[in-house]
Short mmCIF file of C-alpha atoms in Angstrom, two decimals:
data_model
loop_
_atom_site.label_atom_id
_atom_site.label_comp_id
_atom_site.label_asym_id
_atom_site.label_seq_id
_atom_site.Cartn_x
_atom_site.Cartn_y
_atom_site.Cartn_z
CA MET A 1 44.57 30.54 -4.93
CA PHE A 2 45.87 30.92 -1.40
CA GLU A 3 49.31 29.37 -0.93
CA ARG A 4 49.81 27.49 2.29
CA TYR A 5 53.03 26.87 4.22
CA GLY A 6 53.29 23.87 6.50
CA ARG A 7 50.40 21.47 6.96
CA GLN A 8 46.95 23.05 7.00
CA GLN A 9 43.64 21.20 6.75
CA GLY A 10 42.25 21.08 3.22
CA ALA A 11 45.34 22.54 1.54
CA LEU A 12 46.27 20.29 -1.39
CA ARG A 13 48.52 20.55 -4.42
CA GLY A 14 46.73 21.97 -7.41
CA PRO A 15 47.29 24.28 -10.38
CA ASN A 16 48.91 27.04 -8.35
CA PRO A 17 49.97 29.73 -10.86
CA ARG A 18 52.52 31.46 -8.62
CA LYS A 19 54.12 28.63 -6.65
CA HIS A 20 53.87 25.39 -8.60
CA GLY A 21 53.47 22.35 -6.38
CA ARG A 22 52.75 24.39 -3.23
CA PRO A 23 49.67 23.24 -1.27
CA SER A 24 46.85 25.75 -1.64
CA HIS A 25 43.17 26.52 -1.19
CA HIS A 26 40.90 27.45 -4.10
CA PRO A 27 38.24 29.82 -2.67
CA LEU A 28 34.78 30.34 -4.17
CA VAL A 29 33.03 33.60 -3.20
CA ALA A 30 29.78 35.36 -4.05
CA VAL A 31 30.12 39.14 -4.00
CA LEU A 32 27.29 41.63 -4.35
CA ALA A 33 29.51 44.03 -6.29
CA GLU A 34 27.23 47.06 -6.37
CA ALA A 35 26.70 46.78 -2.60
CA HIS A 36 30.37 46.05 -1.79
CA PHE A 37 29.19 43.04 0.17
CA LEU A 38 30.58 39.51 0.47
CA LEU A 39 27.52 37.25 0.54
CA HIS A 40 28.98 33.76 0.83
CA GLY A 41 32.24 31.84 0.55
CA TRP A 42 33.73 28.36 0.45
CA LEU A 43 37.39 27.56 1.07
CA ARG A 44 38.03 24.56 -1.18
CA SER A 45 41.10 22.38 -1.59
CA GLY A 46 43.65 23.64 -4.09
CA ASN A 47 43.24 20.65 -6.40
CA CYS A 48 39.60 21.32 -7.37
CA GLY A 49 38.46 22.88 -10.63
CA THR A 50 37.01 26.39 -10.69
CA ALA A 51 33.40 25.37 -11.39
CA ARG A 52 33.40 22.35 -9.06
CA GLY A 53 30.39 22.58 -6.75
CA VAL A 54 29.30 25.97 -8.10
CA VAL A 55 25.60 25.06 -8.43
CA GLU A 56 25.42 23.86 -4.81
CA PHE A 57 27.38 26.94 -3.76
CA LEU A 58 24.93 29.24 -5.57
CA LYS A 59 21.94 27.48 -4.01
CA GLU A 60 23.41 28.25 -0.58
CA ALA A 61 24.28 31.84 -1.56
CA LEU A 62 20.79 32.52 -2.97
CA ALA A 63 19.21 31.13 0.22
CA LEU A 64 21.19 33.76 2.18
CA LEU A 65 19.80 36.65 0.12
CA PRO A 66 16.96 38.57 1.76
CA GLU A 67 13.66 37.98 -0.08
CA LYS A 68 13.32 41.63 -1.11
CA HIS A 69 16.76 41.62 -2.77
CA ALA A 70 16.78 40.68 -6.46
CA LEU A 71 19.96 39.94 -8.39
CA ARG A 72 20.30 42.05 -11.52
CA VAL A 73 22.93 39.87 -13.22
CA VAL A 74 25.38 37.08 -12.39
CA ARG A 75 28.87 37.79 -13.77
CA ALA A 76 31.66 35.22 -13.86
CA ASP A 77 34.97 34.50 -15.56
CA ALA A 78 35.77 31.67 -17.98
CA GLY A 79 36.30 29.14 -15.19
CA PHE A 80 32.51 29.07 -14.81
CA PHE A 81 31.75 28.54 -18.51
CA ASP A 82 29.76 25.40 -17.83
CA GLN A 83 26.47 23.95 -19.16
CA GLN A 84 25.37 22.86 -15.68
CA LEU A 85 25.78 26.39 -14.28
CA LEU A 86 24.11 28.07 -17.27
CA GLY A 87 21.17 25.67 -17.06
CA PHE A 88 20.80 26.34 -13.32
CA LEU A 89 20.81 30.12 -13.84
CA GLU A 90 18.25 29.86 -16.65
CA GLN A 91 16.04 27.55 -14.59
CA ARG A 92 16.08 30.11 -11.75
CA GLY A 93 15.34 32.98 -14.17
CA LEU A 94 18.67 34.70 -13.40
CA SER A 95 20.41 36.87 -15.98
CA TYR A 96 24.09 36.18 -16.61
CA ILE A 97 27.20 37.39 -18.42
CA ILE A 98 30.00 34.82 -18.36
CA VAL A 99 33.33 34.94 -20.15
CA ALA A 100 33.43 32.07 -22.63
CA ARG A 101 36.32 29.63 -22.60
CA LEU A 102 37.80 29.95 -26.09
CA THR A 103 37.53 26.39 -27.33
CA LEU A 104 38.36 25.48 -30.91
CA TRP A 105 34.66 25.71 -31.90
CA LEU A 106 34.20 29.12 -30.32
CA LYS A 107 37.37 30.47 -31.93
CA ARG A 108 36.09 29.32 -35.33
CA GLU A 109 32.69 30.93 -34.80
CA ALA A 110 34.21 34.19 -33.55
CA ALA A 111 36.47 34.29 -36.63
CA ARG A 112 33.37 33.88 -38.86
CA VAL A 113 31.59 36.97 -37.52
CA THR A 114 31.24 39.45 -40.38
CA ALA A 115 28.75 41.97 -38.97
CA TRP A 116 30.73 44.26 -36.66
CA ARG A 117 29.40 47.41 -35.03
CA ALA A 118 32.15 49.90 -34.20
CA LEU A 119 32.10 51.01 -30.57
CA ASP A 120 34.99 53.46 -30.99
CA GLU A 121 38.21 53.60 -33.01
CA HIS A 122 39.64 50.50 -31.27
CA TYR A 123 36.67 48.28 -30.40
CA ALA A 124 33.87 46.59 -32.33
CA ALA A 125 31.11 44.20 -31.27
CA GLY A 126 29.50 41.22 -32.96
CA GLU A 127 27.47 38.21 -31.92
CA PHE A 128 26.36 34.70 -32.87
CA PHE A 129 24.27 31.82 -31.52
CA LEU A 130 25.77 28.37 -31.04
CA GLN A 131 24.88 25.11 -29.33
CA LEU A 132 28.07 23.49 -28.07
CA PHE A 133 28.49 19.73 -27.73
CA GLY A 134 26.73 18.50 -24.58
CA TRP A 135 24.62 21.64 -24.25
CA ASP A 136 20.83 21.41 -24.12
CA ARG A 137 20.25 24.49 -26.31
CA PRO A 138 21.92 27.17 -28.43
CA ARG A 139 23.06 30.26 -26.55
CA ARG A 140 23.97 33.82 -27.43
CA PHE A 141 27.65 34.73 -27.66
CA VAL A 142 28.85 38.33 -27.77
CA VAL A 143 32.26 39.02 -29.30
CA ILE A 144 34.31 42.14 -28.57
CA ARG A 145 37.10 42.73 -31.08
CA GLU A 146 39.98 44.99 -30.08
CA ARG A 147 42.53 46.38 -32.53
CA LEU A 148 46.08 45.58 -31.42
CA ARG A 149 48.03 48.66 -30.34
CA ALA A 150 51.69 48.89 -29.41
CA GLU A 151 51.05 51.36 -26.58
CA ARG A 152 48.44 49.27 -24.73
CA PRO A 153 48.25 45.58 -23.80
CA SER A 154 45.01 43.83 -24.76
CA LEU A 155 42.92 41.60 -22.49
CA GLY A 156 41.57 39.43 -25.30
CA ARG A 157 43.03 36.44 -27.13
CA LYS A 158 44.41 36.33 -30.64
CA LEU A 159 42.67 34.23 -33.26
CA LEU A 160 45.07 32.95 -35.90
CA ASP A 161 42.52 33.46 -38.69
CA VAL A 162 42.13 37.16 -37.88
CA PRO A 163 45.47 38.98 -37.50
CA GLY A 164 45.68 42.45 -35.97
CA TYR A 165 42.97 41.94 -33.33
CA THR A 166 42.28 40.25 -30.04
CA PHE A 167 38.88 38.92 -29.06
CA ARG A 168 36.85 38.49 -25.88
CA VAL A 169 33.77 36.30 -26.01
CA PHE A 170 30.91 36.30 -23.51
CA VAL A 171 27.86 34.05 -23.22
CA SER A 172 24.71 35.76 -21.97
CA ASN A 173 20.95 35.35 -21.78
CA LEU A 174 20.40 39.13 -21.67
CA ALA A 175 18.82 40.82 -24.67
CA LEU A 176 20.99 43.93 -24.30
CA PRO A 177 23.09 45.20 -27.22
CA PRO A 178 26.61 43.64 -27.26
CA GLU A 179 28.35 46.83 -26.18
CA GLU A 180 26.12 47.14 -23.10
CA LEU A 181 26.92 43.56 -22.05
CA TRP A 182 30.63 44.29 -22.41
CA ARG A 183 30.36 47.53 -20.43
CA ASP A 184 28.34 45.75 -17.74
CA TYR A 185 31.00 43.05 -17.39
CA ASN A 186 33.80 45.64 -17.30
CA HIS A 187 31.85 47.56 -14.64
CA ARG A 188 32.01 44.37 -12.53
CA ALA A 189 35.79 44.25 -12.88
CA ASP A 190 36.07 47.90 -11.86
CA MET A 191 33.85 47.30 -8.81
CA GLU A 192 35.89 44.26 -7.76
CA ASN A 193 39.12 46.23 -8.06
CA ARG A 194 37.66 48.95 -5.82
CA ILE A 195 36.54 46.35 -3.27
CA ALA A 196 40.04 44.83 -3.23
CA ASP A 197 41.75 48.22 -2.70
#
């Protein structure tokens, strides 16, 4: 969110996390992370949802890509956890890793995972397939479980049924092992932090 002061075209009140009630813009950008390149952007009103217009936005962004350039993977946060977007990416044959919004159903399924593969002393990975209400097909979910530690804050969410851990859940159409999907998504975050610096 970009806060706005005074009257600026398109700035509307929305869910502004830092200054509640302040008019803002809600930007949507496509970044080629590995190339450190901003491909496309929209400056939307502050009262729109994260995924609003994302399919049309991606159509425009993909049209701007040179023909010889192929996308390896589309990565997005939980605001883009949306059947319409996933269907569009699958229709176009694009690979994706998207953080899942932890709905009640997903929390229950993540709590039911029993087959965990240890990644190190703190992390373990599991997975499941689930077709959510309104979805046209089941999809693969990868779960990363992190042991709670006093010395380090965790990025995941707690599930009440499983004390002592936090969980991050991703939806993906890649056939990579769960730990590789997680590392790939974390690589994106590292790249974005470097771009912002």
